[in-house]
Short mmCIF file of C-alpha atoms and ligand atoms in Angstrom, two decimals:
data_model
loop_
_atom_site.label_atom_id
_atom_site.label_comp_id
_atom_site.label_asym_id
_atom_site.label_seq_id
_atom_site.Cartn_x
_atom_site.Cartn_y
_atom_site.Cartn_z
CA UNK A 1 208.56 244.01 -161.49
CA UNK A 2 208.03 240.62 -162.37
CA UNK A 3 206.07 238.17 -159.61
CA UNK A 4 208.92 235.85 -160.17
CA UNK A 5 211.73 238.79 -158.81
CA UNK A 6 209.57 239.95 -156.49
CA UNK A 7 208.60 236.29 -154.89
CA UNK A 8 212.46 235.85 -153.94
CA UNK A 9 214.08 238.24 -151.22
CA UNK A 10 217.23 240.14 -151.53
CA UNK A 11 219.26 237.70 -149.36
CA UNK A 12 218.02 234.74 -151.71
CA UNK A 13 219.04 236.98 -154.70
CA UNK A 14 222.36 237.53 -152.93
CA UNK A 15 222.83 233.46 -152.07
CA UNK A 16 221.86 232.59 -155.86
CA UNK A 17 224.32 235.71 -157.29
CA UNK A 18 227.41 234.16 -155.00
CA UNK A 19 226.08 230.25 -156.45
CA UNK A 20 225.79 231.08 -160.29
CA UNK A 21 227.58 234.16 -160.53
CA UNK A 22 231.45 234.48 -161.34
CA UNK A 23 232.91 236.19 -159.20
CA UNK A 24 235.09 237.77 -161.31
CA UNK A 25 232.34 240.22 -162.38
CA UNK A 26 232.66 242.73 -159.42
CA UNK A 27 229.00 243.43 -157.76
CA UNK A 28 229.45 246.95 -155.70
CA UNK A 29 226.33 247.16 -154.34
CA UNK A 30 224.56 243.93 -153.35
CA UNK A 31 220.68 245.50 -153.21
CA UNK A 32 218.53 244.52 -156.14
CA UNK A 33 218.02 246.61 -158.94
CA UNK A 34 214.13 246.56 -159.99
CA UNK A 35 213.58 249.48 -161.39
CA UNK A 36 215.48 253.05 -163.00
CA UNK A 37 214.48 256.23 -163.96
CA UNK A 38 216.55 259.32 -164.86
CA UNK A 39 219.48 259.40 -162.43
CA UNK A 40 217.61 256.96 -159.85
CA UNK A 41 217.58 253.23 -159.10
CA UNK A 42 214.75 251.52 -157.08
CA UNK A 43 215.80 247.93 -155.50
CA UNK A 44 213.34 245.21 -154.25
CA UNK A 45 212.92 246.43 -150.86
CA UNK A 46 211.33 249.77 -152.09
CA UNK A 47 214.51 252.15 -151.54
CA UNK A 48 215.68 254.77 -154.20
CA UNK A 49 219.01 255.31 -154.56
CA UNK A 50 220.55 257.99 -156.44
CA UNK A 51 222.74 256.69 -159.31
CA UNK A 52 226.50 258.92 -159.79
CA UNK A 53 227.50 255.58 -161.30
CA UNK A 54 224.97 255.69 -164.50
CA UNK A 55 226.49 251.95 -164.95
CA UNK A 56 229.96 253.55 -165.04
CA UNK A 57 229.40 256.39 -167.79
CA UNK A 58 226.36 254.86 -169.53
CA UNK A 59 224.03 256.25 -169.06
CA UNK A 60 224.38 259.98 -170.26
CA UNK A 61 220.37 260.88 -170.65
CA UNK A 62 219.67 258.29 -167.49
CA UNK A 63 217.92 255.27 -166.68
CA UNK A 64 215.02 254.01 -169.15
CA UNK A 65 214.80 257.87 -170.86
CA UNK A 66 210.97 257.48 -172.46
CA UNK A 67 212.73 258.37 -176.10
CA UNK A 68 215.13 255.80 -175.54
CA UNK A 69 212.56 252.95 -174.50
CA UNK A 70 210.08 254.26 -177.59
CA UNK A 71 212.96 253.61 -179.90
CA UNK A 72 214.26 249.77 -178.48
CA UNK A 73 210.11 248.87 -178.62
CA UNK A 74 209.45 250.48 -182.37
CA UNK A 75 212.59 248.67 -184.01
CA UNK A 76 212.23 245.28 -181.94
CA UNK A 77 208.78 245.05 -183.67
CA UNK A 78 209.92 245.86 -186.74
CA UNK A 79 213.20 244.03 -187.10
CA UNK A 80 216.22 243.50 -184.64
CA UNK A 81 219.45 241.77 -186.25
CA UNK A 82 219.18 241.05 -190.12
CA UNK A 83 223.05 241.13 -189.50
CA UNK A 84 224.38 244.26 -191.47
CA UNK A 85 227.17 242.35 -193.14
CA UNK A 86 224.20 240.41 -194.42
CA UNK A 87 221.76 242.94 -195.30
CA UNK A 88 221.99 246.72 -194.46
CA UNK A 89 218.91 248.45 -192.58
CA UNK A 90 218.55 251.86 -192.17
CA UNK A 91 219.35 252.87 -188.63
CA UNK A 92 223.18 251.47 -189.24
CA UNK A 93 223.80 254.04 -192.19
CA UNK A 94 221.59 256.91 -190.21
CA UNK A 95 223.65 256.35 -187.28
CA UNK A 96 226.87 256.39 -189.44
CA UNK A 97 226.23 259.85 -190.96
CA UNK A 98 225.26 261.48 -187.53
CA UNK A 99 228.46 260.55 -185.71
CA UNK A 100 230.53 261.65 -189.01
CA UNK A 101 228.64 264.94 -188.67
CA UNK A 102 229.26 265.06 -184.96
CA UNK A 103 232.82 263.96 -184.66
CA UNK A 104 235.21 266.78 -185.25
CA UNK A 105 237.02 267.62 -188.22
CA UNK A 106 235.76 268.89 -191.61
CA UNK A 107 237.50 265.66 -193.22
CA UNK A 108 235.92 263.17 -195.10
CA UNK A 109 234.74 260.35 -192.56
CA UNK A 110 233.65 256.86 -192.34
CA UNK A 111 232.28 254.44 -189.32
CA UNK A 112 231.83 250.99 -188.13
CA UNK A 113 229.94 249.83 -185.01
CA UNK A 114 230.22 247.02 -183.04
CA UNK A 115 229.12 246.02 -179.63
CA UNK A 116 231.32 246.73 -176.49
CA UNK A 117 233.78 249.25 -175.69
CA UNK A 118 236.76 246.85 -176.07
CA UNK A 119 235.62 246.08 -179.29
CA UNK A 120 235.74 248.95 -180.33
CA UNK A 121 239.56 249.94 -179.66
CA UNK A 122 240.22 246.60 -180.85
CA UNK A 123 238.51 247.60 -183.95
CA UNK A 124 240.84 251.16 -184.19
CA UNK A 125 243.87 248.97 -183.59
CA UNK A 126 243.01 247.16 -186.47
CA UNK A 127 242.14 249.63 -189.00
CA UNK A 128 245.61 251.52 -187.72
CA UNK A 129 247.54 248.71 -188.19
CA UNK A 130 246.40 248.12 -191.92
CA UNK A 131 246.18 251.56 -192.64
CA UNK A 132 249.88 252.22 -191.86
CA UNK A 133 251.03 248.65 -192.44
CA UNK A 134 252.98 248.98 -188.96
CA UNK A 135 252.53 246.98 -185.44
CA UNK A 136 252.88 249.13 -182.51
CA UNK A 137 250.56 249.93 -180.25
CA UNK A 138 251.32 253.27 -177.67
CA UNK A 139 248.55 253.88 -174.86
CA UNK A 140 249.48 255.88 -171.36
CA UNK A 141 250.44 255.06 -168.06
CA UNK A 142 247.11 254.84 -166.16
CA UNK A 143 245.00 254.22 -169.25
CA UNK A 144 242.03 252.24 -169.55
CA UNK A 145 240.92 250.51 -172.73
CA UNK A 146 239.14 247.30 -171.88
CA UNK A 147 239.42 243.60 -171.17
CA UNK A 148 240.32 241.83 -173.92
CA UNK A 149 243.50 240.14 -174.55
CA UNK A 150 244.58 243.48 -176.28
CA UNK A 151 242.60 245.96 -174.60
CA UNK A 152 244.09 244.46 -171.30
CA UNK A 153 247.44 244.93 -172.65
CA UNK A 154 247.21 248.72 -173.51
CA UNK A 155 245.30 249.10 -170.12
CA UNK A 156 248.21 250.31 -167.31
CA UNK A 157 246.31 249.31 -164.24
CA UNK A 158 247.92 245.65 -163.33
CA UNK A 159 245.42 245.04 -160.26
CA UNK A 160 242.88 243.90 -160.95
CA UNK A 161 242.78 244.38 -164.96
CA UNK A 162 245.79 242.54 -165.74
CA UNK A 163 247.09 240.39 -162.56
CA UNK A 164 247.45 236.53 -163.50
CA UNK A 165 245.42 237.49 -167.52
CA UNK A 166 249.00 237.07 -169.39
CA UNK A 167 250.97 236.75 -171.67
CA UNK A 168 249.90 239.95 -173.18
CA UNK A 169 249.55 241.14 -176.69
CA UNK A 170 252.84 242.23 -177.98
CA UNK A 171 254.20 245.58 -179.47
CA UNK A 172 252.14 247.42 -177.03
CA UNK A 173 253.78 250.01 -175.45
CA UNK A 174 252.85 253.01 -172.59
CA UNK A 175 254.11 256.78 -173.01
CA UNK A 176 253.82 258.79 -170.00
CA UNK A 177 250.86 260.81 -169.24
CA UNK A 178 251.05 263.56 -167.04
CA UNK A 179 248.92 263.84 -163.39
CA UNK A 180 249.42 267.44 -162.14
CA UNK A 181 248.76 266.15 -158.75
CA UNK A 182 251.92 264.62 -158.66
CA UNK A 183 254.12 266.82 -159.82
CA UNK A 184 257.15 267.97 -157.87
CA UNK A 185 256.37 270.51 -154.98
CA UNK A 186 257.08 274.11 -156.37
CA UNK A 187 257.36 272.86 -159.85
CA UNK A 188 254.71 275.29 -161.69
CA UNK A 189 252.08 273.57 -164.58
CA UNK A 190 254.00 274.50 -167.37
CA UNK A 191 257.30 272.86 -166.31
CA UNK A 192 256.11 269.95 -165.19
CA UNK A 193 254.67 269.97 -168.98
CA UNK A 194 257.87 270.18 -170.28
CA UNK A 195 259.13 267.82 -167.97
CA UNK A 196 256.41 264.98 -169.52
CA UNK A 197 256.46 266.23 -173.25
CA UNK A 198 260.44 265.29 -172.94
CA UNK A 199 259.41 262.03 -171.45
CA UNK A 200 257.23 261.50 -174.29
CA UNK A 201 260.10 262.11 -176.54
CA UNK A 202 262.53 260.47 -174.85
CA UNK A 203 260.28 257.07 -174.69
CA UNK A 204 259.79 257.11 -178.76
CA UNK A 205 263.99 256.80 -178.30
CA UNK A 206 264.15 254.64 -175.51
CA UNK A 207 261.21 252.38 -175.86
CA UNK A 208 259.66 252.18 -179.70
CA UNK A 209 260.59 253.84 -182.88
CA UNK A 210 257.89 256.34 -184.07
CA UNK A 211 258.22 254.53 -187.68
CA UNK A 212 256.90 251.08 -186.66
CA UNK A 213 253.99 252.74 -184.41
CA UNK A 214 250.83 252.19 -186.26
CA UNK A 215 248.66 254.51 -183.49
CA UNK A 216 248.86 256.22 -180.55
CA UNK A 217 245.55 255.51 -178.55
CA UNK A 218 244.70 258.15 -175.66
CA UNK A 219 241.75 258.39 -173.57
CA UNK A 220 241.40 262.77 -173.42
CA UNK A 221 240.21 262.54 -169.85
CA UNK A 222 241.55 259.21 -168.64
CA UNK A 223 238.78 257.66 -165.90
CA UNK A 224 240.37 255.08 -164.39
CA UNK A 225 242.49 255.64 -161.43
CA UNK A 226 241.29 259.00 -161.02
CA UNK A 227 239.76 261.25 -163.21
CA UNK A 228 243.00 263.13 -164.98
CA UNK A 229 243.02 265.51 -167.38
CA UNK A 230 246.01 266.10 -169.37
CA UNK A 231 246.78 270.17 -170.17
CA UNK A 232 246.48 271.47 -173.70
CA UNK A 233 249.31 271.91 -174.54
CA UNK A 234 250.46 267.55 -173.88
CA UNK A 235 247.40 266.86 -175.58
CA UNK A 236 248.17 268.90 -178.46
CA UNK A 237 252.02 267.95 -178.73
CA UNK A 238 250.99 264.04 -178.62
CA UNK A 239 248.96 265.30 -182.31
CA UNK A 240 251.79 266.71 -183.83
CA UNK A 241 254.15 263.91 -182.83
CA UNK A 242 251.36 261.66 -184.61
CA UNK A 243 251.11 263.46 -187.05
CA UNK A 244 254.68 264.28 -188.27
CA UNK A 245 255.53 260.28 -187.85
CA UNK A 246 252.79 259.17 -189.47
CA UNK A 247 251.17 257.60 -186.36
CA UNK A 248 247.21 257.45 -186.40
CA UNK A 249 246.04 259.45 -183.60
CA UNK A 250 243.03 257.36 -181.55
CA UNK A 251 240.84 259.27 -179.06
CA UNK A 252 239.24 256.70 -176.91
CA UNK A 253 235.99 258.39 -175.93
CA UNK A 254 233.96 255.19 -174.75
CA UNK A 255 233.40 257.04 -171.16
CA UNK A 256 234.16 260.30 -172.05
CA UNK A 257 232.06 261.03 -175.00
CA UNK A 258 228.40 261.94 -175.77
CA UNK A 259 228.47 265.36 -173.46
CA UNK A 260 230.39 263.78 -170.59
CA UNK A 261 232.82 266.38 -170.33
CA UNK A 262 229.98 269.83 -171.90
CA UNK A 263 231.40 269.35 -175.27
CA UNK A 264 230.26 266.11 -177.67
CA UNK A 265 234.20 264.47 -177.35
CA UNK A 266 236.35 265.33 -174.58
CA UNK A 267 239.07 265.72 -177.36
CA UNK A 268 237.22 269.32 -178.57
CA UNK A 269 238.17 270.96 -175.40
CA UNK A 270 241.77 270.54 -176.47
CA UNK A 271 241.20 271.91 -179.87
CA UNK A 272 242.56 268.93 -181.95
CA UNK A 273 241.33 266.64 -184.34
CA UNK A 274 241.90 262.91 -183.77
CA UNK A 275 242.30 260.57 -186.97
CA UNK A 276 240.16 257.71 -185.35
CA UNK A 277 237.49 257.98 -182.27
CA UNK A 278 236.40 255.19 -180.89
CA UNK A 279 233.01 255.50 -178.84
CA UNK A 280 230.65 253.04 -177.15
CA UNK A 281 228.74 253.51 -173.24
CA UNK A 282 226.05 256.43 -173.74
CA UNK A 283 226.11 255.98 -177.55
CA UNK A 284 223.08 253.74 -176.93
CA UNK A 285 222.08 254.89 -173.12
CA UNK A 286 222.72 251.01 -172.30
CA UNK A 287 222.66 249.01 -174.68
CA UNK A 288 225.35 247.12 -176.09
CA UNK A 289 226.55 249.20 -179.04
CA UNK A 290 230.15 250.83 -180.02
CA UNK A 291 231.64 252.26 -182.81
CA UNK A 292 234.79 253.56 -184.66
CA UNK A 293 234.66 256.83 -186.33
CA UNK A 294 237.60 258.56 -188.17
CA UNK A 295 238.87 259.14 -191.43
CA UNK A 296 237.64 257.68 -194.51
CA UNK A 297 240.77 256.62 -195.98
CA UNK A 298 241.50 254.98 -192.75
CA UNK A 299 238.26 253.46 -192.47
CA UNK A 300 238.27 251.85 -195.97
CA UNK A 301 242.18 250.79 -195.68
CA UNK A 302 241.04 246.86 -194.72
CA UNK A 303 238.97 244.88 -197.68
CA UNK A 304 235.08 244.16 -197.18
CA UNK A 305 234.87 240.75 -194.69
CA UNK A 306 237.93 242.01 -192.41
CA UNK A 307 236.14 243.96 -190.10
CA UNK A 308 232.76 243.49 -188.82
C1 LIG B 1 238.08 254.63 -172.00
C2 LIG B 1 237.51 253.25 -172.08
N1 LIG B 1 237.86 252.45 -173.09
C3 LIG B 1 237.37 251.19 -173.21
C4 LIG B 1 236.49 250.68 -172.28
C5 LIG B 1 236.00 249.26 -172.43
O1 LIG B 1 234.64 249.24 -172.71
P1 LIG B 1 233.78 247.89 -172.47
O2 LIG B 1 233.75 247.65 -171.02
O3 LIG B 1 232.44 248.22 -173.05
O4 LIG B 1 234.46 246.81 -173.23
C6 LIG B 1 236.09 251.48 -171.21
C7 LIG B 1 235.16 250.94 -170.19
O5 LIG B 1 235.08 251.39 -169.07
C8 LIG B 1 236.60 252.80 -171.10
O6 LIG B 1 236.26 253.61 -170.07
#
């Protein structure tokens, strides 16, 4: 700890957070952060705290992991940002082929990284769009994606993600998703998955035409409003719809990848093979880095300068 942080209590930390701070950033727990390691925090005052937060899905191999702090030390000596639209470096193409090995699917693949989650599906809504040459965007009732102007409109949570942020993006649209927990009393799993599969029918008919949907994006295990995971079977008819339209199929594994749910992407448990992934959080175990991996023909559809 520096003498500087250490020189100022917690209640001066707290006055000078609430003075240059926005407030818009939301601050759950007002102790000071001075020091983590593996799945613990240490504040100023000398208390250890165990972290279930891991900076909200971060932080997959935990605070400061010695491999992870080696790494950021060896390539800040040797060179941080040459800016690979620039010049390429090695770790960008290294890190490329590993997640096209990793990410499931024996297709051809292809990625691009850039630096925050949001990004990221921004990114996939891009390379959808230009791939298919069509607008819409279809995310889920109780989604998360981000927030960005677009992110924040394919996000379903209006407080406090959306609330006084518009006008939205347009041609984004939300499908139903199911929540078991809800379902009618006495109503067993699999009806209530027929029940939502015909609502996600019925909405390509009643809200958006399949043919002018460039991708459907879906986060496998959605983590916002409750940790809900769709069956199989949903997950697996939302492919086939995608793929019989034409519709790029986006898992959003930003919190859900990297092991979060025992398999590499949350989207293996439900044996099917997304066109695009987009991934960010423990990708870099906290620092800003995400990415967009899927097929190659997808991933070459926009012309060199376009994405980046
Ligand atoms: C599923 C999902 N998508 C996108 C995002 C946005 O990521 P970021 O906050 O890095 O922009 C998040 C962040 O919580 C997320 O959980």
């Amino acid at each position: 700890m520096s003498q500087t942080t250490a020189s100022i209590t917690t209640a001066q930390w707290q006055q000078k957070r609430d003075q240059f701070v926005s407030k818009g950033v939301s601050n759950g727990n007002r102790s000071l952060a001075v020091k983590g390691e593996g799945a613990e925090l240490y504040d100023l005052d000398g208390r250890r705290f165990i972290d279930f937060a891991g900076a909200i899905g971060t932080l997959n191999v935990g605070h400061s992991h010695p491999k992870v702090v080696e790494a950021v030390k060896r390539q800040a000596e040797e060179l941080i940002h040459p800016g690979f639209n620039v010049m390429m470096y090695p770790s960008y193409i290294k890190l490329a082929e590993k997640l096209c090995g990793i990410a499931p699917g024996s297709h051809e693949k292809k990625a691009i990284f850039l630096n925050s989650g949001a990004e990221a599906v921004e990114n996939a809504v891009k390379i959808a769009r230009k791939y298919t040459k069509r607008q819409g965007v279809v995310s889920f009732t109780r989604g998360f994606h981000g927030r960005t102007n677009m992110t924040m409109s394919m996000t379903s949570k209006v407080k406090p993600y959306k609330f006084g942020f518009g006008p939205f993006a347009s041609e984004v649209y939300q499908a139903p998703f199911p929540y078991y927990y809800q379902k009618p009393a006495g109503m067993s799993d699999e009806s209530y998955d027929d029940m939502v599969i015909q609502a996600f029918n019925d909405f390509f008919i009643a809200s958006v035409a399949p043919e002018t949907v460039a991708c459907v994006v879906m986060e496998p295990v959605q983590g916002e409003g409750g940790f809900i995971i769709p069956s199989k079977r949903f997950v697996q008819h939302v492919a086939s719809f995608c793929k019989e339209h034409g519709i790029v199929f986006v898992a959003d594994e930003i919190q859900t990848g990297f092991a979060r749910t025992g398999t590499y992407f949350a989207i293996e448990h439900f044996d099917v093979v997304p066109d695009l992934i987009t991934v960010s959080k423990s990708l870099a175990a906290g620092l800003p880095l995400s990415g967009v991996i899927g097929r190659a023909e997808m991933l070459d559809a926009a012309a060199p300068g376009e994405l980046g």
